[in-house]
XYZ file of C-alpha atoms in Angstrom:
568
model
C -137.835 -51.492 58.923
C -135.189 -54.100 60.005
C -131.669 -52.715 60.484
C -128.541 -55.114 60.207
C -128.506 -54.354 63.648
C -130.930 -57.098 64.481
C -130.750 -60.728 62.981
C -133.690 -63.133 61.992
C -134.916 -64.969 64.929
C -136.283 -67.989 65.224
C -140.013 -69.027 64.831
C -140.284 -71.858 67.590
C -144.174 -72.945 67.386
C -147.349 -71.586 66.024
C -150.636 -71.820 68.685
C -149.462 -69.608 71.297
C -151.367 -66.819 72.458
C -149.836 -63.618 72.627
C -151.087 -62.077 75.678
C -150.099 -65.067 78.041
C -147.955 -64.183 80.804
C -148.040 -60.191 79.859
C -150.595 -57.738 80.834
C -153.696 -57.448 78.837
C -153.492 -54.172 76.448
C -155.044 -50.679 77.106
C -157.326 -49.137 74.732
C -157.417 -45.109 73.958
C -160.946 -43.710 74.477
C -159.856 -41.040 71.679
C -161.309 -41.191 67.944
C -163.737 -43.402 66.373
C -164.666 -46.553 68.351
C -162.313 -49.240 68.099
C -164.108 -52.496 69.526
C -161.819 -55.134 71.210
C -162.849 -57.978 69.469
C -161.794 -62.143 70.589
C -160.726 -63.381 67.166
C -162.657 -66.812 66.852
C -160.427 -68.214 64.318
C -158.389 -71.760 64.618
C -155.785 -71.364 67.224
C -152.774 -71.960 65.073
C -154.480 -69.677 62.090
C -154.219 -71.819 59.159
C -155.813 -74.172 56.832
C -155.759 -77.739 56.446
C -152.838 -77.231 53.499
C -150.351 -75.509 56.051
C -151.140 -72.130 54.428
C -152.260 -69.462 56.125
C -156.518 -70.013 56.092
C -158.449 -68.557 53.214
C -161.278 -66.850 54.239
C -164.647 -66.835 52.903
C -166.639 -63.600 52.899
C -169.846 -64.922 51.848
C -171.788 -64.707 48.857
C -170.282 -64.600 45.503
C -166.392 -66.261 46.632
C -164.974 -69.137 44.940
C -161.235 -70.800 44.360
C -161.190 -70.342 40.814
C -162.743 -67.872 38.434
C -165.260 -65.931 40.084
C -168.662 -66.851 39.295
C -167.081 -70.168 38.124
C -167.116 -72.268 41.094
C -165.380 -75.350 41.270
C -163.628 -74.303 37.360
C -160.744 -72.836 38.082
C -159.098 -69.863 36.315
C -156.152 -70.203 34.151
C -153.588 -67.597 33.342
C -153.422 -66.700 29.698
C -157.140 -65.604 29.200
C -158.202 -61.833 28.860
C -158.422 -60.053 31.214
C -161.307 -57.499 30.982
C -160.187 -53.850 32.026
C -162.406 -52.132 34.040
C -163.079 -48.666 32.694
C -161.038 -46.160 35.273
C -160.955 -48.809 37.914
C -157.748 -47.484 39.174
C -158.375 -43.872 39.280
C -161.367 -44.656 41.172
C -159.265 -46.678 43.846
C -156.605 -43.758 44.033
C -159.115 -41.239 44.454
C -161.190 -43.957 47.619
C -157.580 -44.229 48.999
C -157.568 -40.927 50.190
C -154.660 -39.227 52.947
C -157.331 -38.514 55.519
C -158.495 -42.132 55.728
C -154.934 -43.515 55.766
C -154.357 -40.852 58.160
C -157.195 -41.952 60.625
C -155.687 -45.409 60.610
C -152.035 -43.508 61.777
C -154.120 -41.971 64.663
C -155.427 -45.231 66.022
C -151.824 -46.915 65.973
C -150.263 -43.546 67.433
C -152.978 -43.935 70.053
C -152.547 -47.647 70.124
C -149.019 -46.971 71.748
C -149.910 -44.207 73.795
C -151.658 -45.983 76.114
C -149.536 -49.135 76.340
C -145.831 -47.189 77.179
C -145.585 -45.724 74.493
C -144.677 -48.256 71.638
C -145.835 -51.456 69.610
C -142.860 -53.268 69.880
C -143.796 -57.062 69.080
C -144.793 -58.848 71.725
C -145.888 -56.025 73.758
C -149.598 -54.727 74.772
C -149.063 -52.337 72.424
C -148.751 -54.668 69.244
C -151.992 -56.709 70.837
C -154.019 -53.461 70.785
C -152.270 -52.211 66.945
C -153.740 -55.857 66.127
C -157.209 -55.644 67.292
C -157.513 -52.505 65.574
C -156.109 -54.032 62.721
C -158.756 -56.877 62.593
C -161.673 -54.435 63.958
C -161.319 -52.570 60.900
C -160.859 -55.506 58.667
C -164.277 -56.702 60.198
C -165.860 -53.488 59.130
C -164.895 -54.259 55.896
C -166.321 -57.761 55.463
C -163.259 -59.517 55.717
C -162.444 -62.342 57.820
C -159.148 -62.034 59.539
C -157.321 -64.841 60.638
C -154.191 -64.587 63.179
C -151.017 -67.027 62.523
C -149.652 -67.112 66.032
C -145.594 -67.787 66.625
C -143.051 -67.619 69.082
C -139.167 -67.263 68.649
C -136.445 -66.094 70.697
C -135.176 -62.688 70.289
C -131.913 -60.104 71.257
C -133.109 -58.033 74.645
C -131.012 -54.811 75.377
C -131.034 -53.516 78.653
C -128.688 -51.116 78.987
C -125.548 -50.076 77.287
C -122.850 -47.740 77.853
C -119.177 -46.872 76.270
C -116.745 -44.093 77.746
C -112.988 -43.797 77.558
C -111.201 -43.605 81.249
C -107.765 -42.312 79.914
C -106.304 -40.212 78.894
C -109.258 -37.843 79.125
C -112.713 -38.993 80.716
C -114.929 -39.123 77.747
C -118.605 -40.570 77.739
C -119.753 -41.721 74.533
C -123.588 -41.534 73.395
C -125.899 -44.342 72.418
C -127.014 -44.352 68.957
C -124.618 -41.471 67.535
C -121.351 -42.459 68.823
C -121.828 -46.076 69.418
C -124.718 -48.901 69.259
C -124.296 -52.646 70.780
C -124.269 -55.369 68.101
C -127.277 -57.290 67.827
C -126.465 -60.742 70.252
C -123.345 -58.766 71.903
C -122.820 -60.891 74.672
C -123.221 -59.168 78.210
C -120.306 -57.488 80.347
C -118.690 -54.827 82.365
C -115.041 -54.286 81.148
C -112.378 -51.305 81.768
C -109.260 -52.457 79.439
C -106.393 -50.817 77.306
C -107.700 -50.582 73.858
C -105.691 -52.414 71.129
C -105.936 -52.137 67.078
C -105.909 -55.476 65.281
C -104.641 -55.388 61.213
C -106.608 -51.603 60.539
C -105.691 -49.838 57.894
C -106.500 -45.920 57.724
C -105.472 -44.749 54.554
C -105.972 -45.042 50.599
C -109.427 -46.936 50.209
C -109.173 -48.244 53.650
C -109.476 -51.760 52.791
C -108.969 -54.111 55.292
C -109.479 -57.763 56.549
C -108.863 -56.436 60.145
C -109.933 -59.426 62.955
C -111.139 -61.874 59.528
C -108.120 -64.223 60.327
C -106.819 -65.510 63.495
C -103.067 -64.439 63.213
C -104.592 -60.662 63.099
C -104.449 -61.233 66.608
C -100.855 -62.554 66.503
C -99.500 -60.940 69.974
C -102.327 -59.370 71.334
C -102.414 -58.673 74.714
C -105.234 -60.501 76.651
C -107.535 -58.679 78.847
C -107.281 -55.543 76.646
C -110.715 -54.128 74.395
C -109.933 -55.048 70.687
C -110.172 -51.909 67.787
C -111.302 -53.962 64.672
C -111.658 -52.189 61.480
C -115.081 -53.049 59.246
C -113.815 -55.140 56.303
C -114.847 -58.269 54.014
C -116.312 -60.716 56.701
C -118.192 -60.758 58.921
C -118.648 -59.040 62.123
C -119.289 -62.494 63.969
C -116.045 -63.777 62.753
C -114.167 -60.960 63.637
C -115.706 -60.858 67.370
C -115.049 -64.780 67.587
C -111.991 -64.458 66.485
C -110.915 -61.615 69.050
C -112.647 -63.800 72.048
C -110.510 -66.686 70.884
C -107.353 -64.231 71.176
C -108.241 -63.563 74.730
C -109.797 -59.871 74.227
C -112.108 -59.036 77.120
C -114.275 -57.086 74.829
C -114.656 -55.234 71.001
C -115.048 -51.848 69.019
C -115.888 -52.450 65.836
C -115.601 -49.396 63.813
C -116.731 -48.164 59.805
C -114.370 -48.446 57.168
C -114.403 -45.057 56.357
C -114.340 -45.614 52.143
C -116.183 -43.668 50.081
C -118.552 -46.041 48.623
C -121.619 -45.232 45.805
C -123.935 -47.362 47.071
C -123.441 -47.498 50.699
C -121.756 -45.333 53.308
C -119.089 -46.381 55.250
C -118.722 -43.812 57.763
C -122.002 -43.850 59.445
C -122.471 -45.139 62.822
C -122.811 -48.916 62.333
C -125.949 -51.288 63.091
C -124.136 -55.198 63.103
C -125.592 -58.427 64.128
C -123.469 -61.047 66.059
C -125.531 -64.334 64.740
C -128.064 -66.407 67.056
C -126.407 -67.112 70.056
C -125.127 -64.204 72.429
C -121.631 -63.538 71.646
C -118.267 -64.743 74.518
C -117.996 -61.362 74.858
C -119.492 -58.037 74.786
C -119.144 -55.593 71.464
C -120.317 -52.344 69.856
C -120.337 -50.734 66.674
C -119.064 -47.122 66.041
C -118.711 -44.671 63.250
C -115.320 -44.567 61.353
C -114.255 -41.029 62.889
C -114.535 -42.360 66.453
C -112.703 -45.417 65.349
C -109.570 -43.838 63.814
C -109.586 -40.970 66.580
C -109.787 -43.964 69.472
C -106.532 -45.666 67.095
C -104.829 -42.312 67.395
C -104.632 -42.354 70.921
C -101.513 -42.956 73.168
C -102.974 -45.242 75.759
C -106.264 -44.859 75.491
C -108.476 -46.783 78.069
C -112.215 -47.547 77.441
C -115.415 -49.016 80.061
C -117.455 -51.241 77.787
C -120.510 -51.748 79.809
C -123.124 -54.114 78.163
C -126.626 -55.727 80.274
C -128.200 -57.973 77.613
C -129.749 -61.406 76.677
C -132.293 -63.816 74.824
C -136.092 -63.525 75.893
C -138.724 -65.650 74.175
C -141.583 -63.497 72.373
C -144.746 -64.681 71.567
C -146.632 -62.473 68.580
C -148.840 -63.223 65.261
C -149.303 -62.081 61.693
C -152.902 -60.824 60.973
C -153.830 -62.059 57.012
C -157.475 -61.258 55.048
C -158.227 -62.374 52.204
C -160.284 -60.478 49.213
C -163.880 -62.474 48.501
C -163.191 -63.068 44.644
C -159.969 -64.019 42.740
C -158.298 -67.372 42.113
C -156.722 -68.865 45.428
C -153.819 -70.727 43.412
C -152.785 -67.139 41.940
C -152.438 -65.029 45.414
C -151.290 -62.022 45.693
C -149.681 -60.977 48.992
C -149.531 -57.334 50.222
C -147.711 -57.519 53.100
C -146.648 -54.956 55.393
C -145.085 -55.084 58.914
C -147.086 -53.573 61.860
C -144.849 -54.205 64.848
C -142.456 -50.710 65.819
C -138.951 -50.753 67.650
C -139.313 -49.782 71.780
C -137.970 -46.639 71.299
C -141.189 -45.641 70.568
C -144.796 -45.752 68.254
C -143.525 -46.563 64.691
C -145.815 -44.536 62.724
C -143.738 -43.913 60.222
C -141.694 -47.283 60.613
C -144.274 -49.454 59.868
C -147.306 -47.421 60.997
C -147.655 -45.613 57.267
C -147.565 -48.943 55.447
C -150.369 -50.803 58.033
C -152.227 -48.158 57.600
C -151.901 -47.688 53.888
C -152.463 -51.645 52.917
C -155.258 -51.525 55.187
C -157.320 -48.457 53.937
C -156.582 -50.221 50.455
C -158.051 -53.375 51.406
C -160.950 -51.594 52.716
C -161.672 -49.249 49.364
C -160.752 -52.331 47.360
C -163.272 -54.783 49.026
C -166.034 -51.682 48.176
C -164.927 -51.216 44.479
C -165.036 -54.854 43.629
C -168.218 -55.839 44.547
C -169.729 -55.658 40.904
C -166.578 -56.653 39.336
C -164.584 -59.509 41.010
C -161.037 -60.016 41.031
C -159.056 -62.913 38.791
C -156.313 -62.787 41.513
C -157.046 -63.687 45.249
C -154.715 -60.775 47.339
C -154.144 -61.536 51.050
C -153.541 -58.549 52.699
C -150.798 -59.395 55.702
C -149.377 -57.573 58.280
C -146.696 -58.864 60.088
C -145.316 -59.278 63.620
C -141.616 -59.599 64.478
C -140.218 -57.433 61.438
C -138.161 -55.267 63.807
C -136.887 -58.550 65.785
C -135.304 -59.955 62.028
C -138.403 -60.424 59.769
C -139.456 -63.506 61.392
C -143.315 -63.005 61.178
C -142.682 -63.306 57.539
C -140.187 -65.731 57.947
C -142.631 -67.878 59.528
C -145.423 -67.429 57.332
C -143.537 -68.288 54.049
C -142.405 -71.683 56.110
C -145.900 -73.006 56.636
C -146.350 -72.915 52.920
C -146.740 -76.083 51.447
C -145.864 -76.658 47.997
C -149.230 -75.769 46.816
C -148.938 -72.839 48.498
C -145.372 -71.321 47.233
C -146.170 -72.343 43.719
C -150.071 -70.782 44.260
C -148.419 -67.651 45.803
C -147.932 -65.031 42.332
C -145.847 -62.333 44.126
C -144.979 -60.503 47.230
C -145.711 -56.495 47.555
C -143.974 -55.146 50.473
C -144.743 -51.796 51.853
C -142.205 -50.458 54.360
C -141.919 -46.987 55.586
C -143.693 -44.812 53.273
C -144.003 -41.496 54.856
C -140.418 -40.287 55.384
C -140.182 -36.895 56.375
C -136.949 -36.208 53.599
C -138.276 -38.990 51.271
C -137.337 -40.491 48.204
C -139.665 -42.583 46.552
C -137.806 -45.523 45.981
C -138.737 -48.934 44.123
C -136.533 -52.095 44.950
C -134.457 -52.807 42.019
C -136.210 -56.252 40.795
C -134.173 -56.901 37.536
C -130.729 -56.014 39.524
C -130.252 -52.963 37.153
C -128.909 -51.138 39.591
C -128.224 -53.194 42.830
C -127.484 -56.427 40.792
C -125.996 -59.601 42.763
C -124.973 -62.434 40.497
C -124.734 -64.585 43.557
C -128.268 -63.969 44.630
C -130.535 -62.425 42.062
C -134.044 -61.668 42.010
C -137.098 -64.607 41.428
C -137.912 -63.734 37.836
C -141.188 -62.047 37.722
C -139.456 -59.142 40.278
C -138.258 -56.927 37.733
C -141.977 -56.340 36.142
C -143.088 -55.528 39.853
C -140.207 -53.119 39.904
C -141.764 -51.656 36.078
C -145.016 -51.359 37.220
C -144.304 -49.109 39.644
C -141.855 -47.461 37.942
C -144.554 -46.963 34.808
C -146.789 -45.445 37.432
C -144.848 -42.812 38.830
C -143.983 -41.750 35.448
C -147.465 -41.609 34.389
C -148.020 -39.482 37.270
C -145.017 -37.094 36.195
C -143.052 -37.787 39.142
C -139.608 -39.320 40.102
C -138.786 -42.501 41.240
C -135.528 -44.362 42.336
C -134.030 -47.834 42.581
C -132.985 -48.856 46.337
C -131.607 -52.530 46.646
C -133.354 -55.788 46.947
C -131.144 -56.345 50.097
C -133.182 -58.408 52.115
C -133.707 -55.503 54.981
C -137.046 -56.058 54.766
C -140.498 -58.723 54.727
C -139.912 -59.553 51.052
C -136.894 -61.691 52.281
C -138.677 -64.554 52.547
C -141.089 -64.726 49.923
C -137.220 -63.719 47.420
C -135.718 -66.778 48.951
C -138.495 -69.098 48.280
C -138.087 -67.687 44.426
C -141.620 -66.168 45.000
C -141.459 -62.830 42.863
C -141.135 -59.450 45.069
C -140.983 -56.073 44.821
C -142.446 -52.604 46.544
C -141.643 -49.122 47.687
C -139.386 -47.731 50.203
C -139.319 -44.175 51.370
C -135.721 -44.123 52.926
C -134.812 -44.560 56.355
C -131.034 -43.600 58.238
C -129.238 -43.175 54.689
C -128.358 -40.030 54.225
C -130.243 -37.961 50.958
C -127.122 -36.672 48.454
C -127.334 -33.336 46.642
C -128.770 -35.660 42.968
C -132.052 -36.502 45.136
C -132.313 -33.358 46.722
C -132.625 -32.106 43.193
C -135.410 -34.864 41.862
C -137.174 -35.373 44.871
C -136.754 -31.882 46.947
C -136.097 -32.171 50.466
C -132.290 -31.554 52.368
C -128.967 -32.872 51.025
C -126.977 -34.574 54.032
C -129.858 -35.232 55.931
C -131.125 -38.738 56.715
C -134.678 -39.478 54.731
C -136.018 -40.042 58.082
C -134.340 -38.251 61.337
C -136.557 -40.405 63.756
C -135.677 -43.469 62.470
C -136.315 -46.076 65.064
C -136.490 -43.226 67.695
C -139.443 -41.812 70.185
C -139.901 -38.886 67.653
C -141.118 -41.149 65.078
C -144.892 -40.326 65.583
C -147.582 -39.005 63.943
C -145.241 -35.667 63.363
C -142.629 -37.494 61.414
C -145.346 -38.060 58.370
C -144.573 -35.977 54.882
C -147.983 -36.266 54.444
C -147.824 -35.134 49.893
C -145.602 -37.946 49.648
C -147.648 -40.274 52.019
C -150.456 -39.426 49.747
C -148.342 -40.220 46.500
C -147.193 -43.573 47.732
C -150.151 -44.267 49.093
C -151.936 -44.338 45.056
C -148.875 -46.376 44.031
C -149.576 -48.779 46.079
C -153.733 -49.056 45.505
C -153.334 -48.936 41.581
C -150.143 -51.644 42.301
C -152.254 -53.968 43.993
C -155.182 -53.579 41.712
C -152.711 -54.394 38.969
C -151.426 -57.673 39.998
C -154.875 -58.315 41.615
C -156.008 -58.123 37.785
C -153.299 -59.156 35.714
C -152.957 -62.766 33.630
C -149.616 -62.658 33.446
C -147.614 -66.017 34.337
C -144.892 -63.652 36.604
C -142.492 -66.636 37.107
C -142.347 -67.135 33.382
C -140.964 -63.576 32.786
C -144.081 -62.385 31.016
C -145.080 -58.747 30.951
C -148.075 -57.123 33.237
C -151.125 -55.531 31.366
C -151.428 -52.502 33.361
C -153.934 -50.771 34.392
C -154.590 -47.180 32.594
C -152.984 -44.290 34.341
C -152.750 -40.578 33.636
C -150.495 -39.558 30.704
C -146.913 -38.443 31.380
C -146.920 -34.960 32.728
C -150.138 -34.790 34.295
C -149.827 -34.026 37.861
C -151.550 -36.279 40.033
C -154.023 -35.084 42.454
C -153.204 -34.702 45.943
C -156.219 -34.584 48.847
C -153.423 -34.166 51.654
C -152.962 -31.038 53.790
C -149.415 -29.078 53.141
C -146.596 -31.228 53.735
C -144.376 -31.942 56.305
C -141.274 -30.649 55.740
């Protein structure tokens, strides 16, 4: 999942290949054969409508209502329920198949470094698997290439020189802002406008007379406040700062802590001067300090990455009511991503695989495109991209957005983004109607199933950004990533109060260890009888009108789980 850390980049042209100008990717020898495979698709990936290209299966696959060609199908009819379709699904979807799928991404990275981070050998070989297994299936996949320009870190380093020789660590005490600009500086630190008690509050750096008398050459101490932490940086270049801390606010706030370590973004362009983010207790010790003298120490830049989405579509259901179930498939360098976005790939896939078997004798009224995305971890801009090339036609023949993105956290909650704004509501920005019966279906299901679910905001951290923008209707599941679990979770969900959901968020030790495998398996029905739903339902979303679901087990039955003991 995309942190604020990193900002959208910028999709520059479709038709490039990815694996120009980088080595070609190693394949694992371990587990079932996974076939390299030259995808013989159109180079840019997409139809003569700008969409991404529909793909034809063979026999039996028309645009409008199946078995119907050339009529096509209108919302408003019946649809016919299929007799304990979805328990069937659940029940195909099983752990140790989504599991397998885990195993050839984890092994996907081990032999390329050790990661899939987009534009790497290791996101080329996490593709091919992808598509081999898509093949398999009897789908067509089709690749919609891009390029953009991205934030490259090299190195990073903070440590105060006086009065005591500290050394700061990357990640806990400190992490560079996304487009920090580059630089070596040892410099008197200097607080601009903080404010350290009460709430905290505090417009520190927002205004340029913050910096009224501030001495130039010297590291600036900004305080986290109401704009933004490009301003504030721009503003403390202007002043003549050689570089920035920009520290939490330190309020105690419901929905979001403000005392964590913080992940900012600096904008597009690299920034005049270097800066880094740090938790609120290092901020108002570092104020507290009678001359205290920091090394700022930041090697970074802008490198252009070339990388591709991967979409399928199913063989039946109307093209102009699509259903996209999306999930991104590209991990952070630190390391393989299996959890972050390993456990979603691998879910969506294994569902598009059991759902391609099931509907064979009973076709689909919606069309779903299965996507997985490249770039999420780089600012969503495989999505991004993809939701550009729509042409009218296609945003208006687009019925909703499911977005599955980390769903295997060790200390999870299962969490459902809040599509009516009951919870997380912004009367600036709201949802596309049509997101708040996504957010009920799932909602519905978990109860059904006798287990908890939670709200988490529809903050645009994630692939459903795009398709929310473009008023496309959105929604999915989220199993937490570096917030921290309180003690009223703990109690509905089990796991440890005070803990992050997932510890190895964006970190080496997020591999195939760092799966709770009961919850993985719990998710992992939400999402087949979820996609099944929409794939089925004759609802006009956009409208407001309410899903027909699919039948599910009574409240209070437990549903059954095929995993092995969890992972704690």
């Amino acid at each position: 999942m995309k942190t604020p850390r990193i900002l959208r980049g910028t999709a520059l042209a479709a038709a490039v290949v990815l694996t120009a100008g980088t080595a070609g990717p190693v394949f694992a020898e371990s587990g079932a054969a996974r076939t390299t495979v030259t995808d013989g698709t159109a180079a840019d990936g997409t139809a003569g409508d700008g969409t991404a290209a529909a793909t034809d299966s063979g026999k039996g696959h028309h645009p409008g209502k199946p078995g119907r060609p050339g009529k096509p199908w209108k919302p408003g009819k019946p649809v016919k329920p299929v007799k304990g379709e979805s328990e069937r699904l659940r029940a195909k979807v099983t752990l140790h198949n989504v599991f397998d799928h885990l195993e050839g991404l984890q092994d996907a990275a081990d032999a390329n470094d050790g990661n899939r981070a987009d534009g790497t050998p290791g996101y080329e070989a996490s593709g091919q698997y992808i598509e081999d297994q898509l093949r398999r299936a009897g789908y067509k996949p089709v690749r919609q290439n891009f390029t953009y320009d991205g934030f490259e870190l090299t190195s990073e380093s903070l440590e105060q020189t006086a009065p005591t020789a500290t050394a700061y660590t990357a990640g806990t005490d400190f992490t560079t802002m996304s487009y920090s600009g580059p630089g070596d500086v040892t410099a008197p630190v200097s607080a601009v406008d903080i404010n350290l008690t009460g709430d905290r509050a505090s417009t520190s750096g927002c205004e340029a007379e913050d910096f009224t008398g501030f001495p130039a050459g010297n590291i600036a101490l900004i305080q986290r406040g109401i704009c933004s932490f490009e301003i504030k940086v721009d503003n403390a270049a202007a002043a003549g700062a050689a570089g920035v801390v920009i520290f939490n606010q330190g309020n105690a706030d419901p929905n979001e802590d403000r005392s964590v370590l913080i992940n900012g973004t600096l904008g597009t362009e690299l920034s005049a001067i270097p800066a880094v983010g740090t938790t609120f207790a290092l901020g108002e010790a570092l104020a507290g300090i009678d001359g205290v003298e920091l090394r700022l120490n930041i090697d970074s830049g802008v490198e252009t990455t070339n990388s591709f989405n991967i979409t399928a579509d199913t063989a039946s259901g109307a093209a102009n009511r699509t259903v996209v179930v999306g999930a991104h498939l590209d991990s952070v360098p630190a390391g393989s991503g299996i959890n972050d976005n390993g456990s979603g790939s691998a879910t969506i896939l294994e569902t598009a695989i059991q759902l391609a078997e099931s509907t064979k004798r009973h076709p689909l009224q919606n069309r779903v495109r299965f996507a997985f995305w490249g770039g999420e971890e780089n600012g969503l801009v495989g999505s991004d991209y993809y939701v550009s090339q729509l042409d009218q036609a296609g945003l208006d023949g687009t019925l909703a957005n499911l977005n599955f993105d980390m769903l295997g956290s060790p200390n999870l909650v299962r969490f459902v983004y809040d599509g009516d704004g009951s919870a997380f509501g912004d009367d600036e920005n709201p949802s596309p109607t049509g997101s708040g019966e996504i957010e009920r279906v799932f909602e519905e299901y978990f109860a059904g199933q006798g287990l908890a679910s939670a709200p988490t905001a529809f903050d645009g951290r994630s692939d459903y950004a795009a398709f929310a923008d473009a008023r496309i209707p959105a929604g999915g599941l989220f199993s937490g990533a570096e917030g921290i679990k309180t003690d009223e979770e703990a109690a509905l969900f089990g796991g440890t109060a005070g803990e992050a959901y997932d510890p190895c968020y964006h970190q080496k030790c997020d591999d195939l260890g760092n799966i709770n495998r009961r919850g993985l398996d719990q998710m992992a029905d939400a999402v087949a009888h979820s996609v099944l739903t929409f794939a089925r339902t004759d609802a006009d979303l956009r409208g407001g009108e309410d899903v027909k679901q699919q039948r599910v087990a009574p409240s209070g039955t437990d549903m059954q789980y095929r995993g092995n003991e969890a992972v704690k």
